[in-house]
PDB file of C-alpha atoms in Angstrom:
ATOM      1  CA  MET G   8      40.032  92.304  14.762  1.00  0.00           C
ATOM      2  CA  LEU G   9      40.462  88.785  13.833  1.00  0.00           C
ATOM      3  CA  ASP G  10      40.479  87.978  10.220  1.00  0.00           C
ATOM      4  CA  ILE G  11      37.872  85.642   8.984  1.00  0.00           C
ATOM      5  CA  VAL G  12      39.946  84.149   6.135  1.00  0.00           C
ATOM      6  CA  ARG G  13      42.867  83.493   9.016  1.00  0.00           C
ATOM      7  CA  LEU G  14      40.315  81.810  11.065  1.00  0.00           C
ATOM      8  CA  ARG G  15      38.918  79.830   8.305  1.00  0.00           C
ATOM      9  CA  ILE G  16      42.581  78.511   7.455  1.00  0.00           C
ATOM     10  CA  LEU G  17      43.085  77.666  11.214  1.00  0.00           C
ATOM     11  CA  ALA G  18      39.802  75.685  11.670  1.00  0.00           C
ATOM     12  CA  ALA G  19      40.982  73.826   8.287  1.00  0.00           C
ATOM     13  CA  VAL G  20      44.209  72.930   9.624  1.00  0.00           C
ATOM     14  CA  ALA G  21      42.518  71.742  12.872  1.00  0.00           C
ATOM     15  CA  ALA G  22      40.214  69.732  10.988  1.00  0.00           C
ATOM     16  CA  HIS G  23      42.545  68.150   8.587  1.00  0.00           C
ATOM     17  CA  GLY G  24      45.467  67.907  10.842  1.00  0.00           C
ATOM     18  CA  SER G  25      48.157  69.337   8.549  1.00  0.00           C
ATOM     19  CA  VAL G  26      49.110  72.601   6.515  1.00  0.00           C
ATOM     20  CA  THR G  27      49.259  70.561   3.523  1.00  0.00           C
ATOM     21  CA  LYS G  28      45.763  68.784   3.557  1.00  0.00           C
ATOM     22  CA  ALA G  29      44.265  72.196   4.756  1.00  0.00           C
ATOM     23  CA  ALA G  30      45.711  73.853   1.580  1.00  0.00           C
ATOM     24  CA  LYS G  31      44.344  71.269  -0.588  1.00  0.00           C
ATOM     25  CA  HIS G  32      40.923  71.417   0.928  1.00  0.00           C
ATOM     26  CA  LEU G  33      40.878  75.230   0.649  1.00  0.00           C
ATOM     27  CA  LYS G  34      42.423  75.439  -2.621  1.00  0.00           C
ATOM     28  CA  TYR G  35      45.533  77.352  -1.291  1.00  0.00           C
ATOM     29  CA  SER G  36      49.091  76.971  -1.783  1.00  0.00           C
ATOM     30  CA  GLN G  37      50.854  75.771   1.310  1.00  0.00           C
ATOM     31  CA  PRO G  38      52.964  78.872   1.624  1.00  0.00           C
ATOM     32  CA  ALA G  39      49.936  80.793   1.692  1.00  0.00           C
ATOM     33  CA  VAL G  40      48.443  78.865   4.499  1.00  0.00           C
ATOM     34  CA  SER G  41      51.682  79.292   6.642  1.00  0.00           C
ATOM     35  CA  HIS G  42      51.696  83.019   5.892  1.00  0.00           C
ATOM     36  CA  HIS G  43      48.207  83.345   7.182  1.00  0.00           C
ATOM     37  CA  LEU G  44      48.911  81.071  10.189  1.00  0.00           C
ATOM     38  CA  ALA G  45      51.719  83.617  11.030  1.00  0.00           C
ATOM     39  CA  ARG G  46      49.961  86.495  10.520  1.00  0.00           C
ATOM     40  CA  LEU G  47      47.184  85.309  12.840  1.00  0.00           C
ATOM     41  CA  GLU G  48      49.616  84.550  15.406  1.00  0.00           C
ATOM     42  CA  ALA G  49      51.059  88.150  14.918  1.00  0.00           C
ATOM     43  CA  GLU G  50      47.426  89.463  15.264  1.00  0.00           C
ATOM     44  CA  THR G  51      46.539  87.571  18.557  1.00  0.00           C
ATOM     45  CA  GLY G  52      49.876  87.672  20.311  1.00  0.00           C
ATOM     46  CA  ALA G  53      49.678  83.930  20.744  1.00  0.00           C
ATOM     47  CA  ARG G  54      51.750  80.740  19.756  1.00  0.00           C
ATOM     48  CA  LEU G  55      49.055  78.671  18.017  1.00  0.00           C
ATOM     49  CA  VAL G  56      51.081  76.228  15.961  1.00  0.00           C
ATOM     50  CA  GLN G  57      54.223  73.972  17.030  1.00  0.00           C
ATOM     51  CA  ARG G  58      56.488  72.365  14.379  1.00  0.00           C
ATOM     52  CA  ILE G  59      56.614  68.602  14.974  1.00  0.00           C
ATOM     53  CA  GLY G  60      59.432  67.145  12.760  1.00  0.00           C
ATOM     54  CA  ARG G  61      57.913  67.911   9.131  1.00  0.00           C
ATOM     55  CA  GLY G  62      54.685  68.545  10.455  1.00  0.00           C
ATOM     56  CA  ILE G  63      52.767  70.870  12.936  1.00  0.00           C
ATOM     57  CA  ARG G  64      50.352  70.589  15.851  1.00  0.00           C
ATOM     58  CA  LEU G  65      48.081  73.149  17.507  1.00  0.00           C
ATOM     59  CA  THR G  66      49.156  74.636  20.894  1.00  0.00           C
ATOM     60  CA  PRO G  67      46.542  74.462  23.647  1.00  0.00           C
ATOM     61  CA  GLU G  68      45.802  78.127  22.428  1.00  0.00           C
ATOM     62  CA  GLY G  69      45.742  77.217  18.918  1.00  0.00           C
ATOM     63  CA  GLU G  70      43.252  74.348  19.763  1.00  0.00           C
ATOM     64  CA  HIS G  71      40.923  77.027  21.755  1.00  0.00           C
ATOM     65  CA  LEU G  72      40.860  79.302  18.850  1.00  0.00           C
ATOM     66  CA  ALA G  73      40.378  76.784  16.329  1.00  0.00           C
ATOM     67  CA  ARG G  74      37.290  75.558  17.888  1.00  0.00           C
ATOM     68  CA  ARG G  75      35.933  79.009  18.461  1.00  0.00           C
ATOM     69  CA  ALA G  76      36.962  79.475  14.481  1.00  0.00           C
ATOM     70  CA  ALA G  77      34.805  76.541  13.497  1.00  0.00           C
ATOM     71  CA  GLU G  78      31.956  77.972  15.327  1.00  0.00           C
ATOM     72  CA  ILE G  79      32.382  81.606  13.609  1.00  0.00           C
ATOM     73  CA  VAL G  80      32.906  80.412  10.263  1.00  0.00           C
ATOM     74  CA  GLY G  81      29.764  77.853  10.383  1.00  0.00           C
ATOM     75  CA  ARG G  82      27.830  80.894  11.257  1.00  0.00           C
ATOM     76  CA  VAL G  83      29.208  83.119   8.797  1.00  0.00           C
ATOM     77  CA  ASP G  84      28.884  80.411   6.064  1.00  0.00           C
ATOM     78  CA  THR G  85      25.316  79.994   7.464  1.00  0.00           C
ATOM     79  CA  ALA G  86      24.612  83.518   7.172  1.00  0.00           C
ATOM     80  CA  ALA G  87      25.915  83.598   3.502  1.00  0.00           C
ATOM     81  CA  ALA G  88      23.646  80.723   2.643  1.00  0.00           C
ATOM     82  CA  GLU G  89      20.523  82.426   3.965  1.00  0.00           C
ATOM     83  CA  LEU G  90      21.118  85.622   2.174  1.00  0.00           C
ATOM     84  CA  SER G  91      21.635  83.530  -1.137  1.00  0.00           C
ATOM     85  CA  ALA G  92      18.254  81.774  -0.219  1.00  0.00           C
ATOM     86  CA  MET G  93      16.412  84.934   0.512  1.00  0.00           C
ATOM     87  CA  VAL G  94      16.309  85.593  -3.473  1.00  0.00           C
ATOM     88  CA  GLY G  95      14.380  82.841  -4.264  1.00  0.00           C
ATOM     89  CA  LEU G  96      16.405  79.741  -3.666  1.00  0.00           C
ATOM     90  CA  ARG G  97      18.239  80.181  -7.146  1.00  0.00           C
ATOM     91  CA  THR G  98      21.335  79.425  -5.161  1.00  0.00           C
ATOM     92  CA  GLY G  99      21.926  78.280  -1.515  1.00  0.00           C
ATOM     93  CA  ARG G 100      23.401  75.393   0.449  1.00  0.00           C
ATOM     94  CA  VAL G 101      22.483  72.978   2.960  1.00  0.00           C
ATOM     95  CA  ARG G 102      24.916  70.691   5.008  1.00  0.00           C
ATOM     96  CA  VAL G 103      23.422  67.421   6.675  1.00  0.00           C
ATOM     97  CA  ALA G 104      25.395  65.083   9.359  1.00  0.00           C
ATOM     98  CA  GLY G 105      23.486  61.916   9.383  1.00  0.00           C
ATOM     99  CA  PHE G 106      23.888  58.253  10.581  1.00  0.00           C
ATOM    100  CA  GLN G 107      25.165  55.651   7.831  1.00  0.00           C
ATOM    101  CA  SER G 108      21.952  53.819   7.356  1.00  0.00           C
ATOM    102  CA  ALA G 109      20.076  57.093   7.081  1.00  0.00           C
ATOM    103  CA  LEU G 110      22.411  58.463   4.393  1.00  0.00           C
ATOM    104  CA  ALA G 111      22.135  55.323   2.339  1.00  0.00           C
ATOM    105  CA  ALA G 112      18.555  54.436   2.398  1.00  0.00           C
ATOM    106  CA  LEU G 113      16.725  57.578   2.957  1.00  0.00           C
ATOM    107  CA  VAL G 114      18.576  60.816   2.217  1.00  0.00           C
ATOM    108  CA  PRO G 115      19.161  59.682  -1.668  1.00  0.00           C
ATOM    109  CA  HIS G 116      15.266  60.090  -1.992  1.00  0.00           C
ATOM    110  CA  ALA G 117      15.257  63.554  -0.288  1.00  0.00           C
ATOM    111  CA  ALA G 118      18.228  64.565  -2.573  1.00  0.00           C
ATOM    112  CA  VAL G 119      16.351  63.486  -5.783  1.00  0.00           C
ATOM    113  CA  SER G 120      13.268  65.943  -4.710  1.00  0.00           C
ATOM    114  CA  LEU G 121      15.425  68.619  -3.384  1.00  0.00           C
ATOM    115  CA  ARG G 122      17.481  68.802  -7.028  1.00  0.00           C
ATOM    116  CA  ARG G 123      14.224  68.575  -8.869  1.00  0.00           C
ATOM    117  CA  ASP G 124      12.427  71.300  -6.969  1.00  0.00           C
ATOM    118  CA  HIS G 125      15.340  73.402  -6.177  1.00  0.00           C
ATOM    119  CA  PRO G 126      18.388  72.691  -8.464  1.00  0.00           C
ATOM    120  CA  GLY G 127      20.581  75.607  -7.118  1.00  0.00           C
ATOM    121  CA  ILE G 128      20.795  74.393  -4.055  1.00  0.00           C
ATOM    122  CA  GLU G 129      23.902  72.413  -3.229  1.00  0.00           C
ATOM    123  CA  LEU G 130      23.499  69.460  -0.387  1.00  0.00           C
ATOM    124  CA  HIS G 131      26.672  68.618   1.632  1.00  0.00           C
ATOM    125  CA  LEU G 132      26.673  65.301   3.474  1.00  0.00           C
ATOM    126  CA  ALA G 133      28.581  64.184   6.565  1.00  0.00           C
ATOM    127  CA  ASP G 134      28.541  60.507   7.986  1.00  0.00           C
ATOM    128  CA  ALA G 135      28.545  60.821  11.588  1.00  0.00           C
ATOM    129  CA  HIS G 136      27.465  59.192  14.623  1.00  0.00           C
ATOM    130  CA  PRO G 137      24.289  60.972  16.278  1.00  0.00           C
ATOM    131  CA  GLN G 138      26.337  62.481  18.896  1.00  0.00           C
ATOM    132  CA  VAL G 139      28.825  63.720  16.545  1.00  0.00           C
ATOM    133  CA  ALA G 140      26.075  65.074  14.452  1.00  0.00           C
ATOM    134  CA  LEU G 141      24.703  67.078  17.118  1.00  0.00           C
ATOM    135  CA  ASN G 142      27.881  68.779  18.071  1.00  0.00           C
ATOM    136  CA  LEU G 143      28.401  69.628  14.627  1.00  0.00           C
ATOM    137  CA  LEU G 144      25.004  71.088  14.611  1.00  0.00           C
ATOM    138  CA  ARG G 145      25.722  73.003  17.562  1.00  0.00           C
ATOM    139  CA  ASP G 146      28.806  74.259  16.264  1.00  0.00           C
ATOM    140  CA  GLY G 147      27.221  75.665  13.031  1.00  0.00           C
ATOM    141  CA  GLN G 148      29.282  73.179  11.019  1.00  0.00           C
ATOM    142  CA  VAL G 149      25.868  71.612   9.432  1.00  0.00           C
ATOM    143  CA  ASP G 150      22.389  72.975   9.246  1.00  0.00           C
ATOM    144  CA  ALA G 151      20.574  69.782   9.912  1.00  0.00           C
ATOM    145  CA  ALA G 152      21.295  66.251  11.634  1.00  0.00           C
ATOM    146  CA  ILE G 153      19.642  63.212  11.278  1.00  0.00           C
ATOM    147  CA  ILE G 154      20.006  61.215  14.616  1.00  0.00           C
ATOM    148  CA  PHE G 155      18.468  58.228  16.422  1.00  0.00           C
ATOM    149  CA  ARG G 156      17.565  57.543  20.254  1.00  0.00           C
ATOM    150  CA  TYR G 157      16.593  54.606  21.985  1.00  0.00           C
ATOM    151  CA  ASP G 158      14.216  56.538  24.460  1.00  0.00           C
ATOM    152  CA  ASP G 159      11.780  59.314  24.011  1.00  0.00           C
ATOM    153  CA  THR G 160      14.301  62.323  25.225  1.00  0.00           C
ATOM    154  CA  THR G 161      15.700  64.728  23.081  1.00  0.00           C
ATOM    155  CA  PRO G 162      18.388  67.418  23.514  1.00  0.00           C
ATOM    156  CA  ASP G 163      16.679  70.525  24.977  1.00  0.00           C
ATOM    157  CA  ASP G 164      19.274  72.714  23.154  1.00  0.00           C
ATOM    158  CA  VAL G 165      18.066  71.723  19.515  1.00  0.00           C
ATOM    159  CA  ARG G 166      14.712  71.377  17.658  1.00  0.00           C
ATOM    160  CA  ALA G 167      14.111  67.702  17.079  1.00  0.00           C
ATOM    161  CA  THR G 168      11.362  66.423  14.535  1.00  0.00           C
ATOM    162  CA  HIS G 169      10.283  62.610  14.956  1.00  0.00           C
ATOM    163  CA  LEU G 170      10.593  61.192  11.636  1.00  0.00           C
ATOM    164  CA  PHE G 171       9.424  57.391  12.385  1.00  0.00           C
ATOM    165  CA  ASP G 172      10.438  54.548  14.352  1.00  0.00           C
ATOM    166  CA  ASP G 173      12.791  52.113  13.102  1.00  0.00           C
ATOM    167  CA  PRO G 174      12.293  48.501  14.439  1.00  0.00           C
ATOM    168  CA  MET G 175      14.950  46.206  15.524  1.00  0.00           C
ATOM    169  CA  TYR G 176      14.993  42.447  14.062  1.00  0.00           C
ATOM    170  CA  LEU G 177      16.830  39.360  15.128  1.00  0.00           C
ATOM    171  CA  LEU G 178      18.874  38.060  12.605  1.00  0.00           C
ATOM    172  CA  SER G 179      19.512  34.273  12.385  1.00  0.00           C
ATOM    173  CA  LEU G 180      19.217  31.247  10.030  1.00  0.00           C
ATOM    174  CA  GLU G 181      15.504  30.468  11.036  1.00  0.00           C
ATOM    175  CA  PRO G 182      12.431  32.555  10.762  1.00  0.00           C
ATOM    176  CA  GLY G 183      10.132  33.396  13.802  1.00  0.00           C
ATOM    177  CA  GLN G 184      12.800  33.054  16.561  1.00  0.00           C
ATOM    178  CA  THR G 185      13.064  35.132  19.417  1.00  0.00           C
ATOM    179  CA  LEU G 186      15.830  36.458  22.008  1.00  0.00           C
ATOM    180  CA  PRO G 187      15.148  33.630  24.450  1.00  0.00           C
ATOM    181  CA  ASP G 188      15.515  31.033  21.686  1.00  0.00           C
ATOM    182  CA  HIS G 189      19.334  32.141  21.593  1.00  0.00           C
ATOM    183  CA  ARG G 190      20.191  31.995  25.493  1.00  0.00           C
ATOM    184  CA  ASP G 191      22.919  29.639  24.628  1.00  0.00           C
ATOM    185  CA  SER G 192      23.955  31.006  21.306  1.00  0.00           C
ATOM    186  CA  ALA G 193      27.147  32.976  20.255  1.00  0.00           C
ATOM    187  CA  TRP G 194      26.259  36.457  19.784  1.00  0.00           C
ATOM    188  CA  ILE G 195      27.886  39.067  17.461  1.00  0.00           C
ATOM    189  CA  ALA G 196      27.718  42.875  18.627  1.00  0.00           C
ATOM    190  CA  GLY G 197      29.036  46.098  18.040  1.00  0.00           C
ATOM    191  CA  CYS G 198      31.654  47.666  20.265  1.00  0.00           C
ATOM    192  CA  GLU G 199      31.081  48.456  23.895  1.00  0.00           C
ATOM    193  CA  ASN G 200      30.252  52.032  23.326  1.00  0.00           C
ATOM    194  CA  CYS G 201      27.491  50.758  20.775  1.00  0.00           C
ATOM    195  CA  ARG G 202      25.841  47.877  22.487  1.00  0.00           C
ATOM    196  CA  ARG G 203      24.212  49.083  25.490  1.00  0.00           C
ATOM    197  CA  GLU G 204      20.675  49.239  23.976  1.00  0.00           C
ATOM    198  CA  PHE G 205      21.214  45.606  22.655  1.00  0.00           C
ATOM    199  CA  ILE G 206      22.208  44.560  26.214  1.00  0.00           C
ATOM    200  CA  ASP G 207      19.141  45.970  27.781  1.00  0.00           C
ATOM    201  CA  ALA G 208      16.842  44.433  25.549  1.00  0.00           C
ATOM    202  CA  CYS G 209      18.528  40.979  25.878  1.00  0.00           C
ATOM    203  CA  GLU G 210      18.103  41.574  29.732  1.00  0.00           C
ATOM    204  CA  ARG G 211      14.467  42.272  29.616  1.00  0.00           C
ATOM    205  CA  ALA G 212      14.026  39.134  27.573  1.00  0.00           C
ATOM    206  CA  GLY G 213      15.848  37.386  30.437  1.00  0.00           C
ATOM    207  CA  VAL G 214      18.889  36.771  28.304  1.00  0.00           C
ATOM    208  CA  THR G 215      22.577  37.308  29.104  1.00  0.00           C
ATOM    209  CA  PRO G 216      23.862  37.138  25.501  1.00  0.00           C
ATOM    210  CA  HIS G 217      27.496  35.554  24.800  1.00  0.00           C
ATOM    211  CA  ILE G 218      29.187  37.901  22.763  1.00  0.00           C
ATOM    212  CA  VAL G 219      32.049  36.289  20.994  1.00  0.00           C
ATOM    213  CA  TYR G 220      32.428  38.520  17.973  1.00  0.00           C
ATOM    214  CA  THR G 221      32.696  42.236  17.955  1.00  0.00           C
ATOM    215  CA  SER G 222      32.120  44.437  14.766  1.00  0.00           C
ATOM    216  CA  ASP G 223      30.257  47.480  13.827  1.00  0.00           C
ATOM    217  CA  ASP G 224      30.380  46.838  10.052  1.00  0.00           C
ATOM    218  CA  VAL G 225      26.940  45.231   9.170  1.00  0.00           C
ATOM    219  CA  ILE G 226      28.287  43.583   6.250  1.00  0.00           C
ATOM    220  CA  VAL G 227      30.545  41.614   8.537  1.00  0.00           C
ATOM    221  CA  GLN G 228      27.942  41.088  10.857  1.00  0.00           C
ATOM    222  CA  GLN G 229      25.608  39.557   8.501  1.00  0.00           C
ATOM    223  CA  SER G 230      28.340  37.512   7.046  1.00  0.00           C
ATOM    224  CA  LEU G 231      29.034  35.904  10.137  1.00  0.00           C
ATOM    225  CA  VAL G 232      25.092  35.160  10.771  1.00  0.00           C
ATOM    226  CA  ALA G 233      24.913  33.473   7.237  1.00  0.00           C
ATOM    227  CA  ALA G 234      27.952  31.370   7.984  1.00  0.00           C
ATOM    228  CA  GLY G 235      26.186  30.261  11.138  1.00  0.00           C
ATOM    229  CA  MET G 236      28.679  31.690  13.636  1.00  0.00           C
ATOM    230  CA  GLY G 237      26.259  33.588  15.488  1.00  0.00           C
ATOM    231  CA  VAL G 238      23.151  35.827  15.722  1.00  0.00           C
ATOM    232  CA  THR G 239      23.019  39.479  16.036  1.00  0.00           C
ATOM    233  CA  THR G 240      20.163  42.346  16.045  1.00  0.00           C
ATOM    234  CA  MET G 241      20.033  45.043  13.398  1.00  0.00           C
ATOM    235  CA  PRO G 242      17.660  47.849  12.698  1.00  0.00           C
ATOM    236  CA  GLY G 243      15.191  47.466   9.715  1.00  0.00           C
ATOM    237  CA  LEU G 244      16.782  50.910   8.157  1.00  0.00           C
ATOM    238  CA  THR G 245      19.840  49.165   7.759  1.00  0.00           C
ATOM    239  CA  LEU G 246      18.384  46.031   6.364  1.00  0.00           C
ATOM    240  CA  ARG G 247      17.296  48.280   3.438  1.00  0.00           C
ATOM    241  CA  THR G 248      20.933  48.929   2.764  1.00  0.00           C
ATOM    242  CA  HIS G 249      22.248  45.206   2.977  1.00  0.00           C
ATOM    243  CA  TRP G 250      20.682  42.074   3.412  1.00  0.00           C
ATOM    244  CA  ALA G 251      22.751  39.158   2.805  1.00  0.00           C
ATOM    245  CA  PRO G 252      21.583  35.733   1.526  1.00  0.00           C
ATOM    246  CA  GLY G 253      20.591  33.087   4.014  1.00  0.00           C
ATOM    247  CA  ILE G 254      19.599  35.203   6.657  1.00  0.00           C
ATOM    248  CA  GLU G 255      16.030  35.566   8.544  1.00  0.00           C
ATOM    249  CA  ALA G 256      15.084  38.626  10.086  1.00  0.00           C
ATOM    250  CA  THR G 257      12.185  38.651  12.713  1.00  0.00           C
ATOM    251  CA  GLN G 258      10.968  41.744  14.246  1.00  0.00           C
ATOM    252  CA  LEU G 259      11.566  42.374  17.933  1.00  0.00           C
ATOM    253  CA  PRO G 260       8.669  43.440  19.918  1.00  0.00           C
ATOM    254  CA  ASP G 261       9.361  46.477  22.150  1.00  0.00           C
ATOM    255  CA  PHE G 262      12.756  47.194  20.898  1.00  0.00           C
ATOM    256  CA  ARG G 263      12.899  50.083  18.378  1.00  0.00           C
ATOM    257  CA  ARG G 264      14.869  53.245  17.785  1.00  0.00           C
ATOM    258  CA  ARG G 265      13.428  56.620  17.116  1.00  0.00           C
ATOM    259  CA  VAL G 266      14.741  58.695  14.158  1.00  0.00           C
ATOM    260  CA  TYR G 267      14.673  62.498  14.388  1.00  0.00           C
ATOM    261  CA  LEU G 268      15.744  65.276  12.075  1.00  0.00           C
ATOM    262  CA  ALA G 269      17.301  68.194  14.505  1.00  0.00           C
ATOM    263  CA  THR G 270      17.896  71.945  13.374  1.00  0.00           C
ATOM    264  CA  TYR G 271      19.227  74.637  15.640  1.00  0.00           C
ATOM    265  CA  GLY G 272      18.140  78.030  16.550  1.00  0.00           C
ATOM    266  CA  ASP G 273      14.467  79.491  16.807  1.00  0.00           C
ATOM    267  CA  PRO G 274      12.242  78.887  13.665  1.00  0.00           C
ATOM    268  CA  PRO G 275      11.707  79.402  10.784  1.00  0.00           C
ATOM    269  CA  ASP G 276      14.755  77.306   9.330  1.00  0.00           C
ATOM    270  CA  PRO G 277      16.621  79.062   6.617  1.00  0.00           C
ATOM    271  CA  PRO G 278      14.859  78.612   3.222  1.00  0.00           C
ATOM    272  CA  ALA G 279      17.608  75.919   1.874  1.00  0.00           C
ATOM    273  CA  THR G 280      17.350  74.092   5.137  1.00  0.00           C
ATOM    274  CA  ALA G 281      13.655  74.312   5.100  1.00  0.00           C
ATOM    275  CA  ALA G 282      13.534  72.854   1.493  1.00  0.00           C
ATOM    276  CA  PHE G 283      15.628  69.975   2.620  1.00  0.00           C
ATOM    277  CA  VAL G 284      13.390  69.321   5.503  1.00  0.00           C
ATOM    278  CA  THR G 285      10.268  69.183   3.260  1.00  0.00           C
ATOM    279  CA  ALA G 286      12.361  66.815   0.759  1.00  0.00           C
ATOM    280  CA  LEU G 287      13.019  64.544   4.019  1.00  0.00           C
ATOM    281  CA  HIS G 288       9.408  64.344   4.995  1.00  0.00           C
ATOM    282  CA  ASP G 289       8.581  63.442   1.521  1.00  0.00           C
ATOM    283  CA  ALA G 290      11.022  60.878   1.231  1.00  0.00           C
ATOM    284  CA  VAL G 291       9.860  59.384   4.634  1.00  0.00           C
ATOM    285  CA  GLN G 292       6.376  59.219   3.211  1.00  0.00           C
ATOM    286  CA  GLN G 293       7.455  57.694  -0.202  1.00  0.00           C
ATOM    287  CA  THR G 294       9.749  54.830   1.392  1.00  0.00           C
ATOM    288  CA  ARG G 295       8.049  54.031   4.710  1.00  0.00           C
ATOM    289  CA  PRO G 296      11.385  53.248   6.444  1.00  0.00           C
ATOM    290  CA  GLY G 297       9.339  52.234   9.631  1.00  0.00           C
ATOM    291  CA  GLU G 298       7.209  49.688   8.186  1.00  0.00           C
ATOM    292  CA  PRO G 299       7.503  46.301  10.105  1.00  0.00           C
ATOM    293  CA  THR G 300       8.800  44.250   7.077  1.00  0.00           C
ATOM    294  CA  PRO G 301      11.807  45.694   5.205  1.00  0.00           C
ATOM    295  CA  PRO G 302      11.206  45.803   1.407  1.00  0.00           C
ATOM    296  CA  ASP G 303      12.686  43.665  -1.490  1.00  0.00           C
ATOM    297  CA  PRO G 304      12.551  40.264   0.159  1.00  0.00           C
ATOM    298  CA  ASP G 305      14.022  38.895  -2.975  1.00  0.00           C
ATOM    299  CA  ARG G 306      17.267  40.497  -1.942  1.00  0.00           C
ATOM    300  CA  ALA G 307      17.368  37.560   0.513  1.00  0.00           C
ATOM    301  CA  PRO G 308      17.052  34.437  -1.654  1.00  0.00           C
ATOM    302  CA  ASN G 309      16.301  31.970   0.986  1.00  0.00           C
ATOM    303  CA  ARG G 310      13.740  33.911   2.518  1.00  0.00           C
ATOM    304  CA  ARG G 311      10.689  32.910   0.040  1.00  0.00           C
ATOM    305  CA  SER G 312      11.975  29.001   0.397  1.00  0.00           C
ATOM    306  CA  SER G 313      11.812  29.409   4.086  1.00  0.00           C
ATOM    307  CA  LYS G 314       8.320  30.710   4.263  1.00  0.00           C
ATOM    308  CA  LYS G 315       7.539  27.861   1.717  1.00  0.00           C
ATOM    309  CA  SER G 316       8.744  25.318   4.379  1.00  0.00           C
ATOM    310  CA  ARG G 317       6.901  26.911   7.049  1.00  0.00           C
ATOM    311  CA  ARG G 318       3.592  26.877   5.134  1.00  0.00           C
ATOM    312  CA  SER G 319       4.324  23.160   4.606  1.00  0.00           C
ATOM    313  CA  THR G 320       4.946  22.467   8.172  1.00  0.00           C
ATOM    314  CA  GLU G 321       1.859  24.391   9.347  1.00  0.00           C
ATOM    315  CA  SER G 322      -0.349  22.386   6.833  1.00  0.00           C
ATOM    316  CA  ALA G 323       1.342  19.166   7.851  1.00  0.00           C
ATOM    317  CA  THR G 324       0.317  19.657  11.506  1.00  0.00           C
TER     318      THR G 324
END
């Protein structure tokens, strides 16, 4: 039979890319990790690692077993957390993967509630793109995933609960603008793998965006807009985490992303996971992240002056 400790070590080596980093993560000595890898090779009769210079890499057999090991270790850890939770949530752990703006603007509110109501539960967070978060959930490496979709479909193999709709905004230097107002403007967009929905929204509006700057960093994107170098689109939840001075945000009709909380397996969720789910729903109610106008307009210093000038123009006409 395969030893769970050695499987955990192999999974750590695969995740961290080296024996040294895996040993540090697991709080083992480096010789101990090497010893367990050698014993695992003896148990399986397969060569799992190959030495490359001063480091190692996994063989195809090692990569296959490491993937299975990550699944097994994830399930074992989940079972341990469930048993701990069954004694009244005095202890427990919930692992959550989510996209960046959700972790920044929403999850901290849930963490405060969780710590207040269940101080014995450890909350572990991982910043992950929705597809990566779903894979971690399927592999048993996280207990819940916060994801978004631009359509109304959800994966069939997970339980996805709709949290809210996140409106999209046009970022420019003037208020009240539309996509067609920028047919000839320079555009700032994310990488080619992240811009499909943006392109679709522009095409629906009869616009073919001239993309001249590419960045997935919202600070860079907003800085370029503030400098007058182009325009871009951005979700409202992201604007709650960063809103650069000098930028106007105008909500775009019929362009939004739907945010979900995904869990795995048949209900009910393990108690610690269920406690986080409750805390997250409470956070959504408290922060109202799907409201049309992002909060804290004072964070955009020119926003109030723009409104004043707009009212002056309206009164003059």
